[in-house]
Backbone as a ProteinNet text record, in pm:
[ID]
protein_1_A
[PRIMARY]
MSGDHPDRTEDRTEYPFRTDTFEAGTVADLVARAMGGPATIRLAGSAESGGGRVFGRYLHATELARGGMGAVYRAIDPEIGRPVAIKVVLAGKGTEARQLARFFREAQITGQLQHPNIPPLYELARTDDGRVYFAMKLIEGRSLEEILAERRAAGPTALAAARHELLSALVKVCDALGYAHSRGVIHRDLKPANVMVGEFGEVLVLDWGVAKVLGTSDVETGSDSGIWQRID
[TERTIARY]
-3389.2	-3457.4	-3607.1	-3684.5	-3828.5	-3866.8	-3988.5	-4035	-4103	-4101.6	-4168.6	-4090.6	-4161.8	-4095.5	-4009	-3890.1	-3805.7	-3864.7	-3830.5	-3876.1	-3801.6	-3876.2	-3814.6	-3820.5	-3836.9	-3848.1	-3726.3	-3605.4	-3484.3	-3479.6	-3528.6	-3532	-3619.9	-3733.5	-3825.6	-3763.2	-3679.2	-3612.6	-3501.4	-3424.4	-3311	-3355.8	-3461.8	-3510.4	-3657.8	-3689.6	-3829.7	-3895.3	-4023.6	-4098.4	-4114.9	-4090.7	-4091.2	-4230.6	-4332.6	-4468.4	-4513.7	-4433.9	-4473.8	-4466.8	-4403.7	-4394.2	-4514.3	-4604.1	-4712	-4835	-4819	-4933.1	-4962.6	-5090.6	-5130.1	-5061.4	-5041.2	-4984.2	-4835.3	-4767	-4621.6	-4571.4	-4661.4	-4619.5	-4523.2	-4555.7	-4467.7	-4328.9	-4324	-4194.7	-4119.1	-4192.1	-4128.7	-4065.6	-4137.8	-4083.7	-3956.9	-3961.8	-3846.2	-3725	-3747.8	-3636.1	-3581.2	-3669.8	-3626.2	-3563.6	-3609.2	-3567.4	-3499	-3497.4	-3432.4	-3520.2	-3478.6	-3552.5	-3673.9	-3753.7	-3869.3	-3974.4	-4050.6	-4153.2	-4282.6	-4274.5	-4392.3	-4411.8	-4525.9	-4550.5	-4683.7	-4694.4	-4815.4	-4858.6	-4988.9	-5036.2	-5010.9	-5025.7	-4986.1	-5061.3	-4988.5	-5047	-5041	-5036.6	-5040.5	-4920.8	-4809.8	-4691.1	-4643.8	-4614.2	-4573.4	-4452.8	-4387.1	-4274.5	-4279.6	-4265.3	-4264.2	-4320.4	-4248	-4288.7	-4374.8	-4440.5	-4525.1	-4483	-4542.8	-4511.1	-4372.6	-4315.3	-4181.7	-4189.9	-4132.8	-4124.4	-3977.9	-3912.7	-3770.8	-3692.4	-3614.5	-3536.6	-3616.7	-3740.7	-3821.3	-3898.1	-3877.8	-3927.9	-4040.9	-4110.2	-4210.6	-4319.9	-4367.6	-4469	-4605.9	-4668.7	-4804.1	-4891.7	-5015.4	-5102.6	-5145.2	-5136.8	-5180.4	-5313.2	-5330.5	-5449.5	-5474.2	-5601.8	-5640.1	-5742.6	-5722.3	-5816	-5878.4	-5941.9	-6012.1	-5921.3	-5796.7	-5707.8	-5573.3	-5541.7	-5409.5	-5412.2	-5298.5	-5282.5	-5147	-5137.4	-5012.7	-4973	-4845.3	-4790.8	-4682.2	-4666.8	-4551.1	-4450.9	-4326.6	-4224	-4093.6	-3994.5	-3863.6	-3758.4	-3675.7	-3559.5	-3441.8	-3400.8	-3295.7	-3158.1	-3135.6	-3004.9	-2982.5	-3088.1	-3079	-3124	-3212.7	-3265.8	-3375	-3463.9	-3571.3	-3703	-3814.4	-3944.7	-3973.6	-4045.2	-4083.1	-4228.5	-4285.8	-4418.5	-4402	-4476.4	-4476	-4615.2	-4622.2	-4751.5	-4754.9	-4866.1	-4883.1	-5018.1	-5032.3	-5159.9	-5229.5	-5357.1	-5432.4	-5477.8	-5479	-5525.4	-5677.5	-5728.6	-5871.4	-5952.8	-5889.6	-5963.3	-5950.6	-6040.3	-6037.9	-5931.6	-5888.9	-5792.3	-5651.6	-5579.2	-5447.4	-5351	-5353.4	-5260.3	-5282.4	-5407.8	-5438.7	-5394.3	-5419.6	-5377.1	-5226.6	-5155.3	-5009.8	-4957.6	-5024	-4983	-4996.6	-5107.4	-5127.1	-5027.4	-5000.6	-4908.3	-4768.4	-4720.1	-4588.2	-4587.2	-4695	-4704.3	-4694	-4768.9	-4764.2	-4624.1	-4559.4	-4425.8	-4326.4	-4329.2	-4232	-4260	-4385.1	-4416	-4374.6	-4412.1	-4376.4	-4225.5	-4156.2	-4011.9	-3937.8	-3992.1	-3925.7	-3955.6	-4061.8	-4092.6	-4017.9	-3897.9	-3812.6	-3828	-3910	-3942.6	-3968.1	-3934.2	-3953.4	-4096.4	-4194.2	-4333.9	-4400.9	-4318.9	-4366.2	-4285.9	-4350.9	-4277.2	-4175.4	-4054.1	-3952.1	-3984.3	-3959.5	-3978.3	-3840.9	-3825.9	-3695.9	-3667.7	-3770.3	-3743.9	-3872.4	-3861.6	-3966.4	-3910.4	-3973.4	-3911.6	-4018.6	-3970.6	-4060.4	-3993.2	-4073.2	-4021.8	-3978.3	-3913.2	-3867.8	-3982.7	-4101.4	-4215.6	-4299.5	-4248.1	-4312	-4407.9	-4421.4	-4510.9	-4443.1	-4511.5	-4453.6	-4494.3	-4404.3	-4430.6	-4338.5	-4370.6	-4271	-4262.8	-4141.6	-4113	-4092.2	-4147.1	-4134.9	-4132.8	-4115.5	-4110.6	-4238.6	-4224.8	-4339.8	-4378.6	-4498.3	-4544.2	-4628	-4576.2	-4645.3	-4706.5	-4836	-4905.5	-5053.4	-5117.9	-5261.1	-5286	-5396.8	-5432.7	-5487.2	-5475.1	-5532	-5682.7	-5745.6	-5889.3	-5922.3	-5842.7	-5866.4	-5844.3	-5741.1	-5712.9	-5825.9	-5874.1	-5984.3	-6110.6	-6139.4	-6258.2	-6248.6	-6130.1	-6109.3	-6128.5	-6072.6	-6085.6	-6230.1	-6299.1	-6439.2	-6524.8	-6496.8	-6574.3	-6553.9	-6435.7	-6404.6	-6468.6	-6524.2	-6593.1	-6516.8	-6586.5	-6526	-6399.5	-6395.1	-6277.3	-6152.9	-6165.6	-6052.4	-6009.5	-6105.8	-6073.5	-5998.9	-6042	-5975.1	-5834.3	-5818.2	-5687.2	-5587.7	-5638.6	-5551.4	-5524.5	-5569.2	-5557.9	-5413.5	-5320.8	-5181.3	-5125.1	-5155.7	-5110	-5162.9	-5291.4	-5352.4	-5299.4	-5278.9	-5224.9	-5081.3	-5004	-4866.5	-4865.7	-4958.6	-4969	-5009.1	-5101.7	-5147.6	-5034	-4948.3	-4834.5	-4743.4	-4720	-4634.1	-4698.4	-4829.9	-4900.3	-4882.1	-4895.6	-4877.9	-4734.9	-4637.2	-4498	-4481.7	-4541.6	-4532	-4598.3	-4717	-4788.3	-4716.7	-4660.2	-4585.7	-4468.6	-4398	-4287	-4338	-4444.5	-4498.1	-4541.2	-4606.9	-4651.9	-4533.8	-4423.9	-4305.2	-4245.3	-4274.7	-4228.9	-4334.7	-4446.1	-4550.2	-4643.1	-4657	-4741.1	-4855.6	-4977.7	-5096.5	-5152.4	-5172.5	-5211.5	-5348.7	-5449.8	-5587.1	-5668.8	-5612.4	-5692.1	-5655.4	-5630.9	-5588.6	-5708.8	-5695.4	-5798.5	-5735	-5797.7	-5737.7	-5700.7	-5774.6	-5744	-5610.6	-5562.7	-5437.5	-5321	-5337.7	-5230.1	-5203.2	-5081	-5044.2	-4963.1	-4993	-4920.9	-4854	-4721.5	-4646.4	-4641.5	-4581.6	-4576.6	-4486.4	-4394.7	-4298.1	-4312.3	-4437.1	-4464.2	-4444.4	-4407.9	-4392.7	-4529.8	-4531.3	-4652.9	-4619.2	-4692.8	-4662	-4787.5	-4776.7	-4886.9	-4873.2	-4978.7	-4974.2	-5062.1	-5055.4	-5143.5	-5138.2	-5028	-5009.6	-5050.9	-5133.4	-5169.1	-5255.3	-5330.5	-5412.5	-5359.7	-5234.2	-5175.3	-5167.4	-5178	-5166	-5028.9	-4954.1	-4828.3	-4857.2	-4836.3	-4870.1	-4795.9	-4871.7	-4813	-4816.6	-4878.1	-4888.6	-5034.2	-5061.5	-5197.1	-5220.2	-5346.8	-5383.5	-5390.1	-5371.5	-5399.2	-5536.3	-5631.6	-5769.6	-5789.5	-5766.4	-5786.2	-5853.1	-5896.6	-5960.2	-5860	-5909.8	-5823.4	-5824	-5709.8	-5699.3	-5701.4	-5763	-5759.6	-5811.1	-5741.2	-5780.1	-5713.2	-5637.2	-5577.3	-5476.6	-5410.4	-5307.6	-5363.3	-5486	-5533.3	-5547.9	-5550.5	-5570.9	-5439.2	-5325.8	-5197.3	-5172.9	-5135.8	-5107.3	-4985.6
-979.7	-894.7	-889.5	-890.1	-879	-732.7	-707.5	-569.9	-519.6	-602.2	-561.4	-451.5	-373.9	-271.4	-337.9	-286.3	-346.6	-327.7	-419.3	-409.5	-295.4	-197.9	-81.4	-88.8	-207	-219.1	-161.9	-189.5	-138.3	13.3	71.6	217.8	277	213.4	267.9	260.8	160.6	148	251.2	268.7	360.8	506.7	535.4	673	678.2	662.5	659.3	795.3	794.8	920.1	974.1	1103.1	1163.4	1210.4	1137.5	1182.3	1152.8	1076.6	1049.3	1174.5	1280.6	1405.2	1495.4	1457.1	1546.6	1531.2	1550.9	1557.8	1704.8	1739.1	1879.6	1957.3	1894.1	1965.5	1989.1	1926.7	1937.9	2016.6	2077	2146.6	2260.4	2341.1	2453.1	2404.4	2294.2	2238	2188.6	2129.3	2082.1	2197.4	2308.2	2425.7	2473	2480	2528.6	2438.9	2307.1	2214.1	2220	2228.7	2220.8	2349.4	2464.2	2591.8	2683.2	2644.8	2728.5	2845.7	2915.4	3033.2	2996.1	3096	3072.6	2989.1	2914.3	2827	2902.3	3025.8	3105.5	3105.1	3055	3048.1	3112.9	3159.4	3227.1	3167.2	3180	3146.4	3266.7	3246.1	3349.3	3479	3586.5	3718.4	3791.5	3924	4001.6	4093.9	4060.5	4144.5	4154.2	4275.5	4296.9	4388.1	4383.6	4471.9	4515.2	4641.6	4699.8	4617.5	4511.2	4432.8	4313.7	4308.7	4196	4137.4	4027.6	3964	3901.4	3886.7	3829.3	3712	3598.8	3481.9	3441.1	3475.3	3445.8	3514.9	3435	3493	3504.8	3455	3454.3	3585.5	3651.9	3787.6	3792.7	3907.8	3941.2	3834.3	3787.5	3682.1	3737.4	3676.5	3712.9	3588.6	3604.5	3489.3	3427.2	3293.6	3217.6	3147.9	3092.2	3012.9	3011.3	2984.8	2983.3	2873.6	2793.9	2687.7	2713.2	2608.8	2625.8	2655.4	2604.9	2620.9	2682.5	2693	2742.9	2825	2886.9	2965.7	2935	2952	2928.9	3058.3	3092.3	3213.3	3177.9	3263.2	3257.2	3359.4	3315.6	3405.6	3380.6	3462.9	3452.2	3419.6	3321	3290.4	3366.8	3479.3	3562.8	3497.4	3402.3	3337.5	3243.3	3173.9	3080.8	3147.4	3246.7	3313.4	3234.5	3174.5	3094.5	3124.3	3102.4	3115.4	2991.3	3008.6	2898.2	2915.2	2808.9	2816.2	2817	2903.8	2913.7	2876.7	2780.7	2744.8	2786.3	2846.1	2892.2	2845.1	2845.1	2816.6	2948.6	2954.3	3076.7	3085	3205	3227.3	3223.1	3187.9	3196.1	3082.8	2966.6	2853.9	2733	2721.1	2604.9	2614	2498.9	2491.3	2509	2611.2	2640.9	2524.5	2459.7	2350.1	2238.1	2206.1	2101.9	2142.6	2268.2	2317.3	2302.6	2345.3	2341.1	2198.5	2108.9	1969.4	1912	1940.1	1890.7	1954.6	2082.6	2155.4	2094	2069.9	2009.6	1866.7	1795.9	1659.2	1659.6	1749.3	1758.1	1792.2	1887.3	1928.6	1813.7	1741.9	1634.7	1516.2	1481	1369.4	1403.8	1523.7	1564.2	1569.1	1626.1	1639.7	1507.4	1410	1280.6	1187.5	1215.4	1135	1193.9	1147	1199.7	1115.3	1165.8	1092.4	1194.1	1161.5	1257.9	1303.8	1225.6	1262.8	1312.3	1351.8	1417.2	1546.1	1661.1	1788.1	1797.7	1842.4	1857.6	1974.6	1953.9	2059.1	2115	2247.8	2310.8	2347	2392.5	2444.2	2450.7	2415	2434.9	2532.4	2647.5	2752.2	2843.6	2945	3047.7	3182.3	3285.2	3420.9	3471.3	3586.2	3643.7	3670.4	3699.4	3727.4	3602.6	3484.4	3360	3296.6	3349.3	3287.9	3164.7	3051.6	2928.1	2910.8	2851.1	2829.2	2719.5	2666.5	2585.1	2625.7	2611.7	2647.6	2520	2518.9	2400.9	2440.5	2343	2366.1	2433.6	2536.7	2602.7	2523	2471.4	2386.7	2471	2490.8	2573.4	2481.4	2474.3	2385.6	2384.4	2271	2257.6	2127.2	2123	1999.7	1900.2	1774	1670	1687.4	1739	1766.4	1866.6	1972	2072.6	2015.4	1932.9	1872.5	1779.5	1697.5	1607	1683.7	1791.1	1871.3	1933.6	1980.9	2041.3	1939.4	1818.6	1714.5	1668.9	1654	1612	1716.6	1844.5	1951.7	1956.4	1912.3	1914.5	1798.2	1701	1590.7	1460.1	1349.5	1215.8	1198.7	1261.8	1246.2	1303.4	1421.9	1485.1	1404.3	1348.1	1268.1	1141	1079.2	958.8	990.4	1106.3	1144.7	1169.9	1206.4	1235.3	1112	995.8	874.8	845.1	855.4	825	921.7	1051.1	1152.7	1125.4	1089.3	1065.7	937.7	833.9	710	728.6	809.2	837.6	908.2	1003.2	1073.3	976.4	884.9	789	697.2	656.5	571	643.3	771.8	847.7	864	880.7	886.1	753.8	643	511.3	493	545.5	537.6	609	729.1	805.2	729.9	675	603.9	474.7	405.3	284.1	314.1	424.2	463.2	498.3	579.4	617.6	494.5	401.2	280.3	198.5	198.3	125.4	187.2	315.3	384.3	383.2	314.4	304.7	423.4	497.8	618	598.3	627.3	619.1	760.4	804.7	943.5	977.7	898.7	910.4	1023.9	1102.7	1208.7	1220.1	1105.7	1106.1	1130.3	1229.9	1264.1	1354.9	1372.2	1453.9	1595.5	1651.9	1788.2	1795.3	1682.2	1679.5	1624.1	1624.5	1584.2	1699.8	1750	1860.6	1808.1	1860.8	1825.5	1952.9	1950.3	2067.6	2082	2191.3	2222.4	2127.9	2059.5	1974	1827.3	1790.2	1650.9	1611.7	1707.4	1673.9	1636.3	1535	1493.8	1482.8	1555.8	1560.3	1537.7	1448.7	1421.2	1514.7	1592.1	1697.2	1664.4	1753.3	1756.2	1626.7	1611.1	1494.5	1525.9	1628.2	1674.5	1579.6	1490.4	1394.6	1253	1242.4	1109.8	1032.1	901.6	811.8	745.9	760.6	689.8	566.5	449.8	326.6	317.9	283.3	269.5	395.7	503.5	628	668.5	755.8	806.7	923.3	949.4	1058.2	1190	1298.3	1432.7	1470.1	1492.1	1513.6	1657.4	1682.6	1815.6	1801.8	1915.6	1915.9	1905.8	1902.1	1888.1	2015.2	2044.4	2156.1	2105.4	1991.3	1933.8	2034.4	2046.4	2137.4	2272.3	2301.2	2434.2	2460.8	2354.1	2373.1	2383	2339.4	2325.3	2460	2567.9	2697.4	2768.5	2705.4	2766.8	2764.3	2876.6	2879.4	2963.7
-6029.6	-5930.1	-5958	-5856.1	-5873.9	-5880.1	-5929	-5940	-5815	-5708	-5584.4	-5514.4	-5436.1	-5356.5	-5250.1	-5222.2	-5119	-4980.8	-4892.3	-4753.4	-4685.4	-4631.3	-4568.6	-4416.9	-4362	-4216.5	-4146.8	-4201.3	-4139.3	-4144.9	-4257.4	-4267.8	-4159	-4132.5	-4032.2	-3893.7	-3871.2	-3741.9	-3728.1	-3836	-3830	-3833.1	-3908.7	-3922.2	-3883.1	-3756.2	-3714.6	-3729.1	-3763.1	-3768.8	-3628.2	-3612.3	-3479.6	-3439.5	-3480.9	-3453.5	-3312	-3236.8	-3099	-3012.9	-3063.2	-2987	-3010.9	-3100.9	-3140.2	-3052.6	-2924.5	-2834.8	-2810.2	-2803.3	-2798	-2687.2	-2573.2	-2460.4	-2469.4	-2566.5	-2571.5	-2691.6	-2767.2	-2888.8	-2858.1	-2757	-2724	-2684.2	-2609.3	-2570.9	-2693.3	-2788.2	-2911	-2986.8	-2996.4	-3064.6	-2995.5	-2862.4	-2788	-2808.7	-2806	-2823.5	-2965.5	-3062.2	-3201.6	-3251.3	-3198.8	-3255.4	-3155.2	-3031.1	-2931.2	-2890.4	-2784.7	-2741.9	-2659.6	-2623.1	-2538.5	-2609.2	-2531.6	-2587.7	-2610.6	-2655.3	-2686.2	-2835.8	-2882.7	-3025.8	-3058.1	-3180	-3224.4	-3356.1	-3383.9	-3516.4	-3606.9	-3736.9	-3832.9	-3809.1	-3805	-3792.2	-3924.2	-3919.4	-4042.6	-4056.3	-3990	-3999	-4143.5	-4188.1	-4325.1	-4329.8	-4443.5	-4468.1	-4612.4	-4638.7	-4771.7	-4884.5	-4928	-5043.4	-5011.1	-4894	-4858	-4724.8	-4687.3	-4559.4	-4562.2	-4444.2	-4429.9	-4332.6	-4371.2	-4284.1	-4277.1	-4166.7	-4154.7	-4265.2	-4339	-4448.1	-4577.7	-4578.6	-4700.8	-4714.2	-4826.6	-4845.6	-4948.8	-4949.1	-5050.4	-5059.9	-4946.1	-4944.9	-4980.7	-5078.9	-5120	-5116.8	-5072.1	-5051.9	-5184.4	-5189.2	-5305.6	-5282.2	-5164.4	-5135.7	-4986.7	-4952	-4810.7	-4789.6	-4684.7	-4651	-4516.1	-4461.4	-4335.8	-4218.7	-4219.9	-4106	-4141.1	-4269.8	-4306.7	-4434.2	-4462	-4583.4	-4644.1	-4775.3	-4848.5	-4918.3	-4906.1	-4966.7	-5067.1	-5163.6	-5252.6	-5201.7	-5180.2	-5128.6	-5203.2	-5174.3	-5237.5	-5131.8	-5161.3	-5078.3	-5137.9	-5077.4	-5137.7	-5135.3	-5044.5	-5037.8	-5155	-5196.2	-5308.7	-5438.3	-5426.1	-5543.7	-5611.8	-5532.6	-5590.5	-5520.3	-5589.1	-5523.1	-5440	-5331.4	-5244.5	-5203.6	-5151.4	-5091.2	-4939.6	-4874.1	-4728.2	-4678.4	-4588.7	-4530	-4384.5	-4343.9	-4206.2	-4154.4	-4022.4	-3958.2	-3929.7	-3959.1	-3935	-3790.1	-3737	-3600.4	-3594.3	-3476.9	-3452.7	-3509.8	-3537.1	-3592.5	-3499.2	-3402.5	-3314.8	-3207.3	-3159.7	-3051.1	-3104.3	-3056.2	-3109.6	-3092	-2975.6	-2952.5	-3053.8	-3082	-3179.3	-3319.2	-3353.8	-3484.8	-3503.1	-3402.8	-3412.3	-3412.9	-3338	-3338.8	-3479.1	-3545	-3681.2	-3777.1	-3756.1	-3843.3	-3837.7	-3716.1	-3702.4	-3755.1	-3735.5	-3787	-3939.3	-4003.3	-4149.8	-4198.4	-4131.3	-4173.6	-4162.4	-4051.2	-4033.4	-4124.3	-4143.4	-4233.1	-4375.9	-4422.1	-4558.1	-4574.8	-4475.1	-4485	-4480.5	-4408.4	-4396.5	-4513.3	-4587.7	-4706.2	-4825.7	-4848.4	-4954.2	-5081	-5171.5	-5294.4	-5406	-5530.4	-5640.9	-5659.9	-5613.9	-5633.4	-5505.3	-5407.6	-5285.6	-5272.1	-5253.4	-5255	-5142.5	-5171.9	-5066.6	-4974.6	-4847.1	-4747.8	-4712	-4718.7	-4699.3	-4553.8	-4482.6	-4348.1	-4266.5	-4139.6	-4039.8	-3938.3	-3922.7	-3840.7	-3783.4	-3714	-3663.4	-3681	-3689.5	-3702	-3564.8	-3563.1	-3436	-3340.1	-3396.3	-3308.3	-3281.8	-3317.8	-3277.1	-3374.9	-3496.8	-3595.8	-3655.8	-3653.5	-3706.6	-3852.8	-3929.8	-4072.7	-4122.4	-4240.2	-4308.6	-4455.3	-4508.5	-4647.5	-4727.5	-4848	-4932.4	-5079.5	-5163.6	-5307.5	-5354.5	-5434.4	-5495.4	-5619.7	-5620.8	-5730.3	-5825.9	-5943.8	-6042.3	-6147.1	-6146.6	-6237.7	-6204.2	-6231.6	-6204.8	-6130.3	-6059.1	-5990.9	-6092.5	-6058	-6143.4	-6154.5	-6051.9	-6055.1	-6165	-6175.8	-6279.3	-6418.9	-6433.5	-6563.6	-6605.9	-6512.8	-6543.8	-6582.1	-6508	-6537.7	-6677.1	-6712.3	-6843.5	-6955.5	-6936.5	-7039.4	-7052.9	-6940.9	-6947.3	-7018.1	-6990.1	-7051.8	-7202.8	-7248.3	-7391.3	-7466	-7391.4	-7455.6	-7448.9	-7482.1	-7472.3	-7555.9	-7671.5	-7757.2	-7690.5	-7630.4	-7563.6	-7441.7	-7369.9	-7252.8	-7293.6	-7402.7	-7450.6	-7499.8	-7564.3	-7616.3	-7504.1	-7386.8	-7273.3	-7187.7	-7234.6	-7152.8	-7113.4	-7207.7	-7178.7	-7075.4	-7091.7	-6996.7	-6856.7	-6847.8	-6717.3	-6652.4	-6733	-6678	-6630	-6702.7	-6660.5	-6525.6	-6507.4	-6379	-6268.3	-6300	-6199.7	-6155	-6247.2	-6211.8	-6112.7	-6135.3	-6045.3	-5907.5	-5904.2	-5775.9	-5701	-5774.5	-5712.3	-5661.7	-5735.7	-5689.3	-5555.2	-5544.2	-5418.9	-5304.1	-5329.8	-5224.3	-5186.2	-5285.8	-5255.4	-5163.1	-5189.6	-5102.6	-4962.9	-4956.2	-4825	-4745.9	-4812.4	-4742.5	-4692.1	-4768.9	-4723.2	-4598.2	-4574.3	-4453.9	-4343.3	-4367.6	-4266.1	-4259.7	-4370.7	-4374.3	-4473.3	-4429.6	-4514.3	-4530.9	-4653.3	-4681.3	-4624.2	-4653.8	-4602.4	-4663	-4751	-4813.7	-4961.9	-5024.7	-5164.3	-5256	-5342.6	-5439.7	-5544.4	-5660.6	-5766.9	-5723.2	-5627.9	-5582.1	-5509.7	-5457.6	-5382.7	-5465.4	-5596.5	-5687.3	-5782.2	-5782	-5870.7	-5987.8	-6106.4	-6227.7	-6279.7	-6289	-6331.9	-6483.1	-6526.5	-6669.1	-6746.8	-6678.3	-6746.3	-6704.4	-6668.9	-6637.3	-6492.8	-6405.5	-6264.3	-6205.1	-6122.2	-6052.1	-5904.1	-5820.5	-5677.4	-5594.1	-5497.7	-5405.8	-5285.9	-5260	-5158.6	-5038.7	-4940.7	-4822.9	-4743.3	-4671	-4584.2	-4440.7	-4423.4	-4289.3	-4209	-4275.4	-4200.9	-4220.7	-4263.9	-4285.2	-4154.6	-4164.8	-4050.3	-4053.6	-3946	-3930	-3845.4	-3903.2	-3832.7	-3700.2	-3596.7	-3464.5	-3381	-3433.6	-3357	-3343.9	-3247.9	-3229.9	-3322.6	-3353.6	-3442.9	-3368.3	-3446.3	-3395.2	-3447.3	-3358.4	-3399.7	-3442.1	-3569.5	-3625.1	-3758.1	-3812.5	-3943	-4054.7	-4177.5	-4294.5	-4376.2	-4436.1	-4529.4	-4672.4	-4696.8	-4830.3	-4931.6	-5041.2	-5147.1	-5140.7	-5034.4	-5023.2	-5134.7	-5183.2	-5283.8	-5424.4	-5447.6	-5584.1	-5655.3	-5579.1	-5644.7	-5673.7	-5648.2	-5678.1	-5828	-5883.4	-6026.4	-6052.4
[MASK]
++++++++++++++++++++++++++++++++++++++++++++++++++++++++++++++++++++++++++++++++++++++++++++++++++++++++++++++++++++++++++++++++++++++++++++++++++++++++++++++++++++++++++++++++++++++++++++++++++++++++++++++++++++++++++++++++++++++++

């Protein structure tokens, strides 16, 4: 056997990315078809309950990070008994239809890229009052950007000593990108700030919101790059 990545052309045919539905004018219809109920959707509001914000079944949500167009919360899934990350779109930032188109695109691309070095997405849903969100693995660690800055600040000796650790992380990033490319997806915003390194060696490539799916048109929206780097 060769060490080359296998041809995934058949996978792309059998499991096509559903990004052709992400046109700004059809987002509300997409929500209605995917989740049922009226096609009325809202961007994230400030509804709270006793122990913090509530998103569907996810309780006690507290804000971890905020970017130009979205925010990330830490919440609890009481059915499984685990912490999760909840990402929402913020209200009042540009064209709502465009924001939501990018949001759904990010959720579906991330969820369809099933690889150990890409965070799993658990659910794309909306609350009873129409706030859309998605739930995904809560990544507890530091960004590669923070690790590099720390090693550089400690001097050349510390940076050299961390060479094996950094190269190991880079190999895992390449594994994730190789898989994504085999599925016809290009990240387009890869940088140390969008790579998280966990406490036990986990390496995850984040923020697929501006990814390009070959053969589809782009959603012209801004980037939330860096929103995850402040999660700790």
